[in-house]
mmCIF file as Biopython writes it, N, C-alpha, C and O atoms, coordinates in Angstrom:
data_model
#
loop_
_atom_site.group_PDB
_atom_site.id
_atom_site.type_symbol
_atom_site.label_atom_id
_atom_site.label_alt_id
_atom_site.label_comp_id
_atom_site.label_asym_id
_atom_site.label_entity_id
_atom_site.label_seq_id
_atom_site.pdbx_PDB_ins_code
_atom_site.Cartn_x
_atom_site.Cartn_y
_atom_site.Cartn_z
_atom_site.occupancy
_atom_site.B_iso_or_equiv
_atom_site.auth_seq_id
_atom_site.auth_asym_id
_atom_site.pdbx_PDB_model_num
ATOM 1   N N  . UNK A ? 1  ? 25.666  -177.848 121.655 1.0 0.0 1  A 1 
ATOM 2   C CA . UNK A ? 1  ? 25.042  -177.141 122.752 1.0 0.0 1  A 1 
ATOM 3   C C  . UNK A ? 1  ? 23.531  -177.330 122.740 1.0 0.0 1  A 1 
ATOM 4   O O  . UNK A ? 1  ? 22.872  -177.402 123.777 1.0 0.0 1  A 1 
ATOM 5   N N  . UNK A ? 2  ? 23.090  -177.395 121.695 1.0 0.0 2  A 1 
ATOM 6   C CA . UNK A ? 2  ? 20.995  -177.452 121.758 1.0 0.0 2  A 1 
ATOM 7   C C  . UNK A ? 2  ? 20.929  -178.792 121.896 1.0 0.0 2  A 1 
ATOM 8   O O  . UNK A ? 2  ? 19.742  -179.101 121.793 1.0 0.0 2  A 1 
ATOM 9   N N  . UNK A ? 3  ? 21.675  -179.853 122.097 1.0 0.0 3  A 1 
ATOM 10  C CA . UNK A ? 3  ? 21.652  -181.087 122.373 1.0 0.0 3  A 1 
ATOM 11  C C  . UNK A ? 3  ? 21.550  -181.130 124.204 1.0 0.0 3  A 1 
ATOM 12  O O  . UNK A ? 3  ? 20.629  -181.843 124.603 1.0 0.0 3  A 1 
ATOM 13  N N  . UNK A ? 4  ? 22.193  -180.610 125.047 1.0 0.0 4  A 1 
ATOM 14  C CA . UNK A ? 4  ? 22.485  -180.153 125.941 1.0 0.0 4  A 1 
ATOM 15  C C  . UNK A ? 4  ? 20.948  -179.475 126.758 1.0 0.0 4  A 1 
ATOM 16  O O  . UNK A ? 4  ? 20.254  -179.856 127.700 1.0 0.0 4  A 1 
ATOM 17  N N  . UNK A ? 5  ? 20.910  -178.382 125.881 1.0 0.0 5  A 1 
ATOM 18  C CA . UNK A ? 5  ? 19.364  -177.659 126.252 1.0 0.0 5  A 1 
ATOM 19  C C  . UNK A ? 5  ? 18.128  -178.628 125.988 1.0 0.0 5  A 1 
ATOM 20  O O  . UNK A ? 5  ? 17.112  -178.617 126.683 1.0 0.0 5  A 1 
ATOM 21  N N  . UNK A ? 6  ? 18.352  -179.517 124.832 1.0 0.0 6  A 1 
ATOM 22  C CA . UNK A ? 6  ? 16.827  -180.194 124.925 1.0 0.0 6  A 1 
ATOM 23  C C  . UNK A ? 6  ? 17.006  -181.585 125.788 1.0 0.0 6  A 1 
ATOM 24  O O  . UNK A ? 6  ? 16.094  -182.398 125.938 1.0 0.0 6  A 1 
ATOM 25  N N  . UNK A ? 7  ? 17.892  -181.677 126.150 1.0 0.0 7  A 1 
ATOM 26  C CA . UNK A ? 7  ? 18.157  -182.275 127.049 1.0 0.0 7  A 1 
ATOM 27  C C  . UNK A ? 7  ? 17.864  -182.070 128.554 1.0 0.0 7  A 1 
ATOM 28  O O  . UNK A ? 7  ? 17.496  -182.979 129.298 1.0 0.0 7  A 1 
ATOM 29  N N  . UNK A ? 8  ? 18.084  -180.637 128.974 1.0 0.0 8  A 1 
ATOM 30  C CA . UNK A ? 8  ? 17.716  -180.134 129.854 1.0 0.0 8  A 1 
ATOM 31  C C  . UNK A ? 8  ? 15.541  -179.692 130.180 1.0 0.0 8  A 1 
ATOM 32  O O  . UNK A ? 8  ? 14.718  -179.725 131.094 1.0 0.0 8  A 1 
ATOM 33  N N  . UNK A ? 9  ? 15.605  -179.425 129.060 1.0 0.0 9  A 1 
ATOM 34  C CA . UNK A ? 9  ? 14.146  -178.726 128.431 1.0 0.0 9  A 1 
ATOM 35  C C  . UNK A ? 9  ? 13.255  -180.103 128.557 1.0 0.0 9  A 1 
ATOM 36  O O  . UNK A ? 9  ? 12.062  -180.024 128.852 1.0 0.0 9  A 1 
ATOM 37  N N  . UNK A ? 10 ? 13.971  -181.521 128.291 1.0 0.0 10 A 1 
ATOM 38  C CA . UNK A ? 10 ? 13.018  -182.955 128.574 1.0 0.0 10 A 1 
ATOM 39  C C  . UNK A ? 10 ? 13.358  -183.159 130.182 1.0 0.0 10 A 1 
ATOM 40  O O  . UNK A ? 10 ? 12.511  -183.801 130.803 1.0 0.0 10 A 1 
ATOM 41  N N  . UNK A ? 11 ? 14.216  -182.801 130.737 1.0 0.0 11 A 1 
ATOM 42  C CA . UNK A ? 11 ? 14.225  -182.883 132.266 1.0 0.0 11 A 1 
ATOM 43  C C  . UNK A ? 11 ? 13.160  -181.979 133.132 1.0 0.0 11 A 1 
ATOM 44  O O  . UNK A ? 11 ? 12.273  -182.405 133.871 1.0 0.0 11 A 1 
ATOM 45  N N  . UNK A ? 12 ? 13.483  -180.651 132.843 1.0 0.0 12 A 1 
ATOM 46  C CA . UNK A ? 12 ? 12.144  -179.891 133.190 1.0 0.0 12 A 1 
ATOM 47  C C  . UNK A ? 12 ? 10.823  -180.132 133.072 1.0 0.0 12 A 1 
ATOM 48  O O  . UNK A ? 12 ? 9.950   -180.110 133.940 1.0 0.0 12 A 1 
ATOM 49  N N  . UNK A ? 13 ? 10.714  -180.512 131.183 1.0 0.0 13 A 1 
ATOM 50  C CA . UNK A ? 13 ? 9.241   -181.537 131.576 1.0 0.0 13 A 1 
ATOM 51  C C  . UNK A ? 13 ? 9.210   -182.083 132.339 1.0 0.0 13 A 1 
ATOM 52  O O  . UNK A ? 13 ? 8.384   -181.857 133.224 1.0 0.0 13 A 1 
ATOM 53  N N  . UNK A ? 14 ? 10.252  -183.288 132.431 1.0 0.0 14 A 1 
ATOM 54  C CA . UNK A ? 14 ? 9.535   -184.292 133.692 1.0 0.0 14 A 1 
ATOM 55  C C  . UNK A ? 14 ? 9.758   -183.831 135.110 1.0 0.0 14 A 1 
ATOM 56  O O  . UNK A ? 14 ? 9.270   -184.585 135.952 1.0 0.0 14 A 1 
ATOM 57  N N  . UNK A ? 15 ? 10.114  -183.226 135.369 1.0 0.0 15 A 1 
ATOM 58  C CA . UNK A ? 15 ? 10.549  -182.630 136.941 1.0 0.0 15 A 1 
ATOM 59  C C  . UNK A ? 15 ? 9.073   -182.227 137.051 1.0 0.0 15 A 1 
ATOM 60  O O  . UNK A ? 15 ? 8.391   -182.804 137.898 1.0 0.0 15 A 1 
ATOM 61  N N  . UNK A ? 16 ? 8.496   -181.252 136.241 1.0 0.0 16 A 1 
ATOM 62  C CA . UNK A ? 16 ? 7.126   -180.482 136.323 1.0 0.0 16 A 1 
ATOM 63  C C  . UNK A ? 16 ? 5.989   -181.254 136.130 1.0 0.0 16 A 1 
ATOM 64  O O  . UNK A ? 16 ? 4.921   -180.699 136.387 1.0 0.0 16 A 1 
ATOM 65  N N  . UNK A ? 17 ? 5.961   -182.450 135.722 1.0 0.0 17 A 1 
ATOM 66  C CA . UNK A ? 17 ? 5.119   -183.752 135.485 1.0 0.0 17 A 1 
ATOM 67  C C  . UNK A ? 17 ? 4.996   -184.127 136.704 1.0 0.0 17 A 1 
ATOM 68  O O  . UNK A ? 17 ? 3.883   -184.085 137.228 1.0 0.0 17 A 1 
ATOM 69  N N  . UNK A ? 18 ? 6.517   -184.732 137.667 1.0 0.0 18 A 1 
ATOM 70  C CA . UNK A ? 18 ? 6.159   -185.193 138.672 1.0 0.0 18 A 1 
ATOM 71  C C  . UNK A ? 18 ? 5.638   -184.371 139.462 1.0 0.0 18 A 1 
ATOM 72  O O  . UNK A ? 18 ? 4.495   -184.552 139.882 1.0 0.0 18 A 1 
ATOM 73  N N  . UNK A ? 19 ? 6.345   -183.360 139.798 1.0 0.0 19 A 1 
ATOM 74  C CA . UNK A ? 19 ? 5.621   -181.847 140.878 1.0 0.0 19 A 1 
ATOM 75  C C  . UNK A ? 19 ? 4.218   -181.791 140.729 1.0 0.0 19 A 1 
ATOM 76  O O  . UNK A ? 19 ? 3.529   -181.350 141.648 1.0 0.0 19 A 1 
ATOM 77  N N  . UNK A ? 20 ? 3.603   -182.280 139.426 1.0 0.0 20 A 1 
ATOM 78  C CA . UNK A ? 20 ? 2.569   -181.834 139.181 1.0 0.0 20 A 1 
ATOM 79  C C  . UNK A ? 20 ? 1.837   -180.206 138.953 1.0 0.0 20 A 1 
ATOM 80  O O  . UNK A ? 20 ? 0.833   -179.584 139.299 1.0 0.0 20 A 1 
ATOM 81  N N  . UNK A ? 21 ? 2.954   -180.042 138.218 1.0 0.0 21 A 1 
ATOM 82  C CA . UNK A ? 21 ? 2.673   -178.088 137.851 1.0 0.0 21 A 1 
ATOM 83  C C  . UNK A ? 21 ? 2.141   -178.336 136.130 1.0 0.0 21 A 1 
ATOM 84  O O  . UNK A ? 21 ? 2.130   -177.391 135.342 1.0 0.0 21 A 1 
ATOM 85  N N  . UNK A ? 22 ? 1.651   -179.984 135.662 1.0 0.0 22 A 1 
ATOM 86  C CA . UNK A ? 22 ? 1.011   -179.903 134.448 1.0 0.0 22 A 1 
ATOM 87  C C  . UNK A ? 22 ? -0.599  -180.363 134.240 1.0 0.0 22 A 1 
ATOM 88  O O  . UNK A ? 22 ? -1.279  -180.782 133.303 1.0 0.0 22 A 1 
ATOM 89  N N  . UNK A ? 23 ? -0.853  -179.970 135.968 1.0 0.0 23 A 1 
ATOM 90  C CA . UNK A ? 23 ? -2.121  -180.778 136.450 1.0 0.0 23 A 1 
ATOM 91  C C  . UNK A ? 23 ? -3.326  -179.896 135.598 1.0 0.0 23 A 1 
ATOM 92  O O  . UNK A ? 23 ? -4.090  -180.537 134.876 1.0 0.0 23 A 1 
ATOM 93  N N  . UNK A ? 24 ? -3.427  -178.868 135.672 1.0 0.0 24 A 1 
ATOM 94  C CA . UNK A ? 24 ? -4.372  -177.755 135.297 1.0 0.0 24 A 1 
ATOM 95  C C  . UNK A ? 24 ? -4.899  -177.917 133.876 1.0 0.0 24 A 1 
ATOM 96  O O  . UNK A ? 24 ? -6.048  -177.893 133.434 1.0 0.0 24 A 1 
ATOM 97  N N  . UNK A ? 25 ? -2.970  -178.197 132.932 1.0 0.0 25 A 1 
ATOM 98  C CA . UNK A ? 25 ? -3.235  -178.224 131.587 1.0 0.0 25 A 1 
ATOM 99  C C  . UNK A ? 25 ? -3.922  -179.833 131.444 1.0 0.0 25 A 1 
ATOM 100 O O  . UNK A ? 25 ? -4.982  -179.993 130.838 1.0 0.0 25 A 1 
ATOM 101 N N  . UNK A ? 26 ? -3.337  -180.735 131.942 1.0 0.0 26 A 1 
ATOM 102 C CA . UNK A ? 26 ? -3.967  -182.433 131.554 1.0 0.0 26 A 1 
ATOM 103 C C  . UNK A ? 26 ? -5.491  -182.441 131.876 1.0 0.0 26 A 1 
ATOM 104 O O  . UNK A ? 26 ? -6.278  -183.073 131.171 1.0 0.0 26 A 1 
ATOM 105 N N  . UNK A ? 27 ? -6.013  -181.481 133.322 1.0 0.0 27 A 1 
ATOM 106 C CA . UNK A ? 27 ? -7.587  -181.194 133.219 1.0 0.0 27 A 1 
ATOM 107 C C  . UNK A ? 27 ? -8.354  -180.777 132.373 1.0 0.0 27 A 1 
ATOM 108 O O  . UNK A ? 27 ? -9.473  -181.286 132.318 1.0 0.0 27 A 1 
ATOM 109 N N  . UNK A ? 28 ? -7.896  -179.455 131.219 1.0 0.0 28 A 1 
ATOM 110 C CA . UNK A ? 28 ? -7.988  -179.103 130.553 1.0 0.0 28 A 1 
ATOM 111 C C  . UNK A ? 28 ? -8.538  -180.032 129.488 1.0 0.0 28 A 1 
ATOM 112 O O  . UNK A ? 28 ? -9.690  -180.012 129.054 1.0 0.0 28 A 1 
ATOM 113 N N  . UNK A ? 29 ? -7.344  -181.029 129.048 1.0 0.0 29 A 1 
ATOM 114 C CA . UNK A ? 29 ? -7.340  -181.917 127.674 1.0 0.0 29 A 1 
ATOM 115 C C  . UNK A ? 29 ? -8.749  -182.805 128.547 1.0 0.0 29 A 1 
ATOM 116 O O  . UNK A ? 29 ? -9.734  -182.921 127.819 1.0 0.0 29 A 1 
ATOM 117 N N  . UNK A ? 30 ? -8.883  -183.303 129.725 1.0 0.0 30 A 1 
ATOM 118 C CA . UNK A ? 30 ? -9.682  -184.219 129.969 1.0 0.0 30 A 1 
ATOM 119 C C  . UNK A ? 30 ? -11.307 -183.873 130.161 1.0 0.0 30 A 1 
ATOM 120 O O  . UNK A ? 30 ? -12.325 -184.542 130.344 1.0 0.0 30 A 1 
ATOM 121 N N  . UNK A ? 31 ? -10.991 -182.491 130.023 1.0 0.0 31 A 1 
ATOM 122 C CA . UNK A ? 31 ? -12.594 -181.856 130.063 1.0 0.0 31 A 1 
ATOM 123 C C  . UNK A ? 31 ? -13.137 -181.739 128.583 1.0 0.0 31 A 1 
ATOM 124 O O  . UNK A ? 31 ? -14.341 -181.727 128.326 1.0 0.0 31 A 1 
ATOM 125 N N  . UNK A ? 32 ? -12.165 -181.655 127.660 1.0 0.0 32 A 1 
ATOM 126 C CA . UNK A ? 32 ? -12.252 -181.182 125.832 1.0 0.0 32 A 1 
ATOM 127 C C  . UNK A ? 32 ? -12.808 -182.495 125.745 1.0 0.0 32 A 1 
ATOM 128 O O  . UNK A ? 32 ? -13.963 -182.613 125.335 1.0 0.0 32 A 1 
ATOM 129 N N  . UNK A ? 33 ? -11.810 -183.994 126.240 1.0 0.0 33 A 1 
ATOM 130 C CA . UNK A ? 33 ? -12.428 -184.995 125.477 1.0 0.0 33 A 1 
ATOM 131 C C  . UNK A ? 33 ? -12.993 -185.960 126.201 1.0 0.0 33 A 1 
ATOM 132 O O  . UNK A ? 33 ? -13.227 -187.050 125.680 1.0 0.0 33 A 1 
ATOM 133 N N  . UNK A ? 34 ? -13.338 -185.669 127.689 1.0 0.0 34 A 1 
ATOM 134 C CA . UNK A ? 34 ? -14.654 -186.094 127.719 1.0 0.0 34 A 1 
ATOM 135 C C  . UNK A ? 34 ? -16.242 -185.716 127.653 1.0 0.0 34 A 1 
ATOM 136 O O  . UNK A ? 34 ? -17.259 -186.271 128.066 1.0 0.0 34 A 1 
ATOM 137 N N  . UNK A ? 35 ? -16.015 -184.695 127.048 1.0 0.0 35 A 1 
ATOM 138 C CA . UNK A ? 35 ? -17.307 -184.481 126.332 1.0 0.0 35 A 1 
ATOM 139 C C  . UNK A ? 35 ? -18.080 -183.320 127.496 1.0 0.0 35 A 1 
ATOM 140 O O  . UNK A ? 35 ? -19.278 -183.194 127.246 1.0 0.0 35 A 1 
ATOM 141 N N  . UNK A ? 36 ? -17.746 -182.737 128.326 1.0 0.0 36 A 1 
ATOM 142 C CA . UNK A ? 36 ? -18.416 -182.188 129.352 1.0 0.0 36 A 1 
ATOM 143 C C  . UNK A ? 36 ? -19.161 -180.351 129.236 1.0 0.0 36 A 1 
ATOM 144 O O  . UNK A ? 36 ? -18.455 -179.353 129.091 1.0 0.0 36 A 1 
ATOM 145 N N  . UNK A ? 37 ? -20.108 -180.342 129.304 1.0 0.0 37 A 1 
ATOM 146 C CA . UNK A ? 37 ? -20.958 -179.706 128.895 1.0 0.0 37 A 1 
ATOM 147 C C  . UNK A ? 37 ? -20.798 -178.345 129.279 1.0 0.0 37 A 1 
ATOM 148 O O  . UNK A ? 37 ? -20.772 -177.437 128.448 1.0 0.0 37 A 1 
ATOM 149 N N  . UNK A ? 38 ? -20.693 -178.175 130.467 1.0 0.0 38 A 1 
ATOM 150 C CA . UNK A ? 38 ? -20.403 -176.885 131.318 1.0 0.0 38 A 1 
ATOM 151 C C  . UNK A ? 38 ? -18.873 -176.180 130.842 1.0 0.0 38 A 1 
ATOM 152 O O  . UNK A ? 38 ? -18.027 -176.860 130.260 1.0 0.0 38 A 1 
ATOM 153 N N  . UNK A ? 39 ? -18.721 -175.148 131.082 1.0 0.0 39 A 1 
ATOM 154 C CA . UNK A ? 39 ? -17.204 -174.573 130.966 1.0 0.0 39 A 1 
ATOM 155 C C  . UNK A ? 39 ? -16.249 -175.038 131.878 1.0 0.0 39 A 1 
ATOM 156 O O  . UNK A ? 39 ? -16.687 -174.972 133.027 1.0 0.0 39 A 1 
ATOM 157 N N  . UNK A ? 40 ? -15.238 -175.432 131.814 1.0 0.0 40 A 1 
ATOM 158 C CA . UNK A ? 40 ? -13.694 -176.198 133.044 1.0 0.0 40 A 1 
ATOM 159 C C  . UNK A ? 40 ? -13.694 -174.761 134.061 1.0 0.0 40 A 1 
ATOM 160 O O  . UNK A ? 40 ? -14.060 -173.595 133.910 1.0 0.0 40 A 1 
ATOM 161 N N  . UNK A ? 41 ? -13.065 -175.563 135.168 1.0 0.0 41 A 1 
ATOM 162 C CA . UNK A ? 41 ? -12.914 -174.864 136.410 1.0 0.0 41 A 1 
ATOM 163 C C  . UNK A ? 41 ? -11.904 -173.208 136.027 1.0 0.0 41 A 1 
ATOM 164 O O  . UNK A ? 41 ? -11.007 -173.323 135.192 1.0 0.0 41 A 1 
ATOM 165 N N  . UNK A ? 42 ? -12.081 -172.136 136.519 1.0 0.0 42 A 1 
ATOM 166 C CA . UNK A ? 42 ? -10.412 -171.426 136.223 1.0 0.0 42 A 1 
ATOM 167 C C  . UNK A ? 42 ? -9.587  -172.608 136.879 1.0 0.0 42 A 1 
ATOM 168 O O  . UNK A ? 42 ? -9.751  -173.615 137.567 1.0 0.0 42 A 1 
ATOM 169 N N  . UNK A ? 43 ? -8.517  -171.809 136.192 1.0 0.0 43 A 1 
ATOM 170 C CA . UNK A ? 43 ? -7.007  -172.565 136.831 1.0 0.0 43 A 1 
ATOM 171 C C  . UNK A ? 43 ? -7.174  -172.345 138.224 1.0 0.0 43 A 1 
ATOM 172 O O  . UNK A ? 43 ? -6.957  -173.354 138.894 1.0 0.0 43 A 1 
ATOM 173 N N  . UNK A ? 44 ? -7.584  -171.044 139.041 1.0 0.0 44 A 1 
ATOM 174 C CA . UNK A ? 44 ? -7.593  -170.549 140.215 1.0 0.0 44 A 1 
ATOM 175 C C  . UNK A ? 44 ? -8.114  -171.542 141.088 1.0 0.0 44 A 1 
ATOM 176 O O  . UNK A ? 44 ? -7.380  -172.132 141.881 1.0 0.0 44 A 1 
ATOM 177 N N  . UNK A ? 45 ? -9.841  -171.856 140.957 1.0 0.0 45 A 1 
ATOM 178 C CA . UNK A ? 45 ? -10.822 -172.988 141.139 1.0 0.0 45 A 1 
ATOM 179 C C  . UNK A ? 45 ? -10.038 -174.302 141.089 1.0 0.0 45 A 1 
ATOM 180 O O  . UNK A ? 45 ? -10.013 -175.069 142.052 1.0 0.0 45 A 1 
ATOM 181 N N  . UNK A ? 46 ? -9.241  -174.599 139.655 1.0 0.0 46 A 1 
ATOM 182 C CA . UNK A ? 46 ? -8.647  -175.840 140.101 1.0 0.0 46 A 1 
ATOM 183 C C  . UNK A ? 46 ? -7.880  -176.273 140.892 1.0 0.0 46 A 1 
ATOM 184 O O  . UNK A ? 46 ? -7.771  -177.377 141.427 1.0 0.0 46 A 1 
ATOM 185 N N  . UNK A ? 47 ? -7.289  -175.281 140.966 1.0 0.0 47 A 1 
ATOM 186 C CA . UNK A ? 47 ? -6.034  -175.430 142.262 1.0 0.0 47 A 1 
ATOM 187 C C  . UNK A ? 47 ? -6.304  -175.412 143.464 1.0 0.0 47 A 1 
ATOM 188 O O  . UNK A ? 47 ? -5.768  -176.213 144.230 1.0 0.0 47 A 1 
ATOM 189 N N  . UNK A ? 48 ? -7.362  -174.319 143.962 1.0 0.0 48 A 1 
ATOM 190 C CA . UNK A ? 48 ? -8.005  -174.471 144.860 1.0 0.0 48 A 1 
ATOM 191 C C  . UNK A ? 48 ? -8.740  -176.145 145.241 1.0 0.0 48 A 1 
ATOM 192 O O  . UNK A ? 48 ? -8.508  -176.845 146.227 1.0 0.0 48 A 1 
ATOM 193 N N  . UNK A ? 49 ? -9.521  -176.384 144.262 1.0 0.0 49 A 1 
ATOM 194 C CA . UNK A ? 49 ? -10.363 -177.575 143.920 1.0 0.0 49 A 1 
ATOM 195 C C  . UNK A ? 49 ? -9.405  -178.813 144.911 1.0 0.0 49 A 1 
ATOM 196 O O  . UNK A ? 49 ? -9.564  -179.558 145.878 1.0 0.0 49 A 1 
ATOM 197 N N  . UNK A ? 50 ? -8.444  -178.453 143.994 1.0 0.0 50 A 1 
ATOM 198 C CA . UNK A ? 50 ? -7.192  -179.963 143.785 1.0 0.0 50 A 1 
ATOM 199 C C  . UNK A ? 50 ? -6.822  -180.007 145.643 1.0 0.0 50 A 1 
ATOM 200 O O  . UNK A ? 50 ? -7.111  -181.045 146.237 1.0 0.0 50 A 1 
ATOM 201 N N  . UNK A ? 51 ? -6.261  -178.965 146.344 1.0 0.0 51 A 1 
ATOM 202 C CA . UNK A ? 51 ? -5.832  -178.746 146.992 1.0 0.0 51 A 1 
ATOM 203 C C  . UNK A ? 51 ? -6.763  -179.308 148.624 1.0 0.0 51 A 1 
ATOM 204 O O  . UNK A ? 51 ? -6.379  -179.888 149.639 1.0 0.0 51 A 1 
ATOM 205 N N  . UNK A ? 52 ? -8.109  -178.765 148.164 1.0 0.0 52 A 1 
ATOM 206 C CA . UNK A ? 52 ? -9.254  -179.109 148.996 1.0 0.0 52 A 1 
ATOM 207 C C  . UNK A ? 52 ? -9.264  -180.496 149.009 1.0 0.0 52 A 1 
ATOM 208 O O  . UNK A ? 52 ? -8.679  -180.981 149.978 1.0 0.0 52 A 1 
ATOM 209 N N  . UNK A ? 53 ? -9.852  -181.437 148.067 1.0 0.0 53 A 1 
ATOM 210 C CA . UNK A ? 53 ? -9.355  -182.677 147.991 1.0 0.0 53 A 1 
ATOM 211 C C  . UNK A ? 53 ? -8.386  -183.418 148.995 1.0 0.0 53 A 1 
ATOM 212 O O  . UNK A ? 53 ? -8.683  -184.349 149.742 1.0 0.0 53 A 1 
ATOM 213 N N  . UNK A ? 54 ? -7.020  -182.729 148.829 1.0 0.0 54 A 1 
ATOM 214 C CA . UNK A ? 54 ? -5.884  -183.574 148.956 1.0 0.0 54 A 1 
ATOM 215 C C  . UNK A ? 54 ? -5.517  -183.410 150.706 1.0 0.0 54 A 1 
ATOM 216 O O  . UNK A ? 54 ? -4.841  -184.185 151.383 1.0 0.0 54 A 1 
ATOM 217 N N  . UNK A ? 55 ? -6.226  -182.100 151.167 1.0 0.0 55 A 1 
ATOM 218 C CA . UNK A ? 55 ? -6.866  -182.138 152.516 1.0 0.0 55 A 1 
ATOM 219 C C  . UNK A ? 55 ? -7.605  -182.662 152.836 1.0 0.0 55 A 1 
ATOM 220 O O  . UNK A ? 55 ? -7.308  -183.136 153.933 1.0 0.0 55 A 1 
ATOM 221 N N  . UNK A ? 56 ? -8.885  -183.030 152.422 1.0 0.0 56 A 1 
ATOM 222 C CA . UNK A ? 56 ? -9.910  -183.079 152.578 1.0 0.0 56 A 1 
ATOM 223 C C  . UNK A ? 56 ? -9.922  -184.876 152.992 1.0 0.0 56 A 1 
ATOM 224 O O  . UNK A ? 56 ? -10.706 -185.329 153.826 1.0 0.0 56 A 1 
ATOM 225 N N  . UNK A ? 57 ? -8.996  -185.663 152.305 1.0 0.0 57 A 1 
ATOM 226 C CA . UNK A ? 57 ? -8.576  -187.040 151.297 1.0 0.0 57 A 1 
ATOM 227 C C  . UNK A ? 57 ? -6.975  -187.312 151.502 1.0 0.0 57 A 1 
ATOM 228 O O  . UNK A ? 57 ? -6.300  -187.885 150.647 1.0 0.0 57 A 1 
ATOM 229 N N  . UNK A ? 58 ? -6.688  -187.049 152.180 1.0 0.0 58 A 1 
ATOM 230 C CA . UNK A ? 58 ? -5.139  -187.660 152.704 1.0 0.0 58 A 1 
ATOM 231 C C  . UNK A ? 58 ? -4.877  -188.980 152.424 1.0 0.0 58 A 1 
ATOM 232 O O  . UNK A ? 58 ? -5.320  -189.974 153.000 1.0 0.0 58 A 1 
ATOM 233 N N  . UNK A ? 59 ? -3.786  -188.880 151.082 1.0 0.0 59 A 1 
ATOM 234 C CA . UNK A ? 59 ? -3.218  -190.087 150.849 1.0 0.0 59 A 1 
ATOM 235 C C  . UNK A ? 59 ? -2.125  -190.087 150.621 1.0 0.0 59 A 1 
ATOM 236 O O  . UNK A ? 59 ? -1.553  -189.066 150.240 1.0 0.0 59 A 1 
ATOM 237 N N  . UNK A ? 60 ? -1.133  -191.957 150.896 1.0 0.0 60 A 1 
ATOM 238 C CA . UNK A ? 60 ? -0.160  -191.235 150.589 1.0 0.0 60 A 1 
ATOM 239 C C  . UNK A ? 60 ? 0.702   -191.154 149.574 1.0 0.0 60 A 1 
ATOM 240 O O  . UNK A ? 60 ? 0.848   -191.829 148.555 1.0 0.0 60 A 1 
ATOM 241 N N  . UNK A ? 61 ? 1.472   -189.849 150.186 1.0 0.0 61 A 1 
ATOM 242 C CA . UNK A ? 61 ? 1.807   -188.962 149.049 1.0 0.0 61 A 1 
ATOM 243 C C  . UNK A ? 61 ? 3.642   -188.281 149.513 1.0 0.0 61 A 1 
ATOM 244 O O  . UNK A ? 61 ? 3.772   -188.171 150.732 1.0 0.0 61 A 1 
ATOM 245 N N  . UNK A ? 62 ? 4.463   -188.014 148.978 1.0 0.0 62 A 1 
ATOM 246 C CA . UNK A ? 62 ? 5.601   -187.326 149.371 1.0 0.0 62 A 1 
ATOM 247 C C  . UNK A ? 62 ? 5.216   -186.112 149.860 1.0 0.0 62 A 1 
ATOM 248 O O  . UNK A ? 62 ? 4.413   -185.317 149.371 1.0 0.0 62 A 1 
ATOM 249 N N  . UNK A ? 63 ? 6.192   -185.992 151.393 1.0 0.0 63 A 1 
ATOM 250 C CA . UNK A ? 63 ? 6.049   -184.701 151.853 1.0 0.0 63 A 1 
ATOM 251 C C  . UNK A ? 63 ? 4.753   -184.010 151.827 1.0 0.0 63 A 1 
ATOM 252 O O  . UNK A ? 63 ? 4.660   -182.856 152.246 1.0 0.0 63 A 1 
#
């Protein structure tokens, strides 16, 4: 059966990879190591941020 669940548990990763619901945390790692001086966006700001963009910048993209 936990063969089953981590099975399921590596699908969810990637389902949430593609959706992009791991965008916030990968900003995160990319603000630690590129060296950036100021404090990272909130999550709130980023999403907002991300969202503005992808209006703002229409590409394409699914749905």
């Amino acid at each position: 059966m936990s063969a089953i669940a981590e099975g399921f548990r590596g699908f969810a990763r990637y389902l949430g990879g593609v959706m992009g619901a791991d965008a916030y945390q990968k900003y995160l790692e990319h603000h630690v190591a590129s060296g950036h001086l100021g404090p990272p966006m909130t999550e709130r700001e980023f999403w907002r941020d991300r969202t503005d963009r992808q209006d703002s910048n229409p590409q394409g993209r699914c749905c």
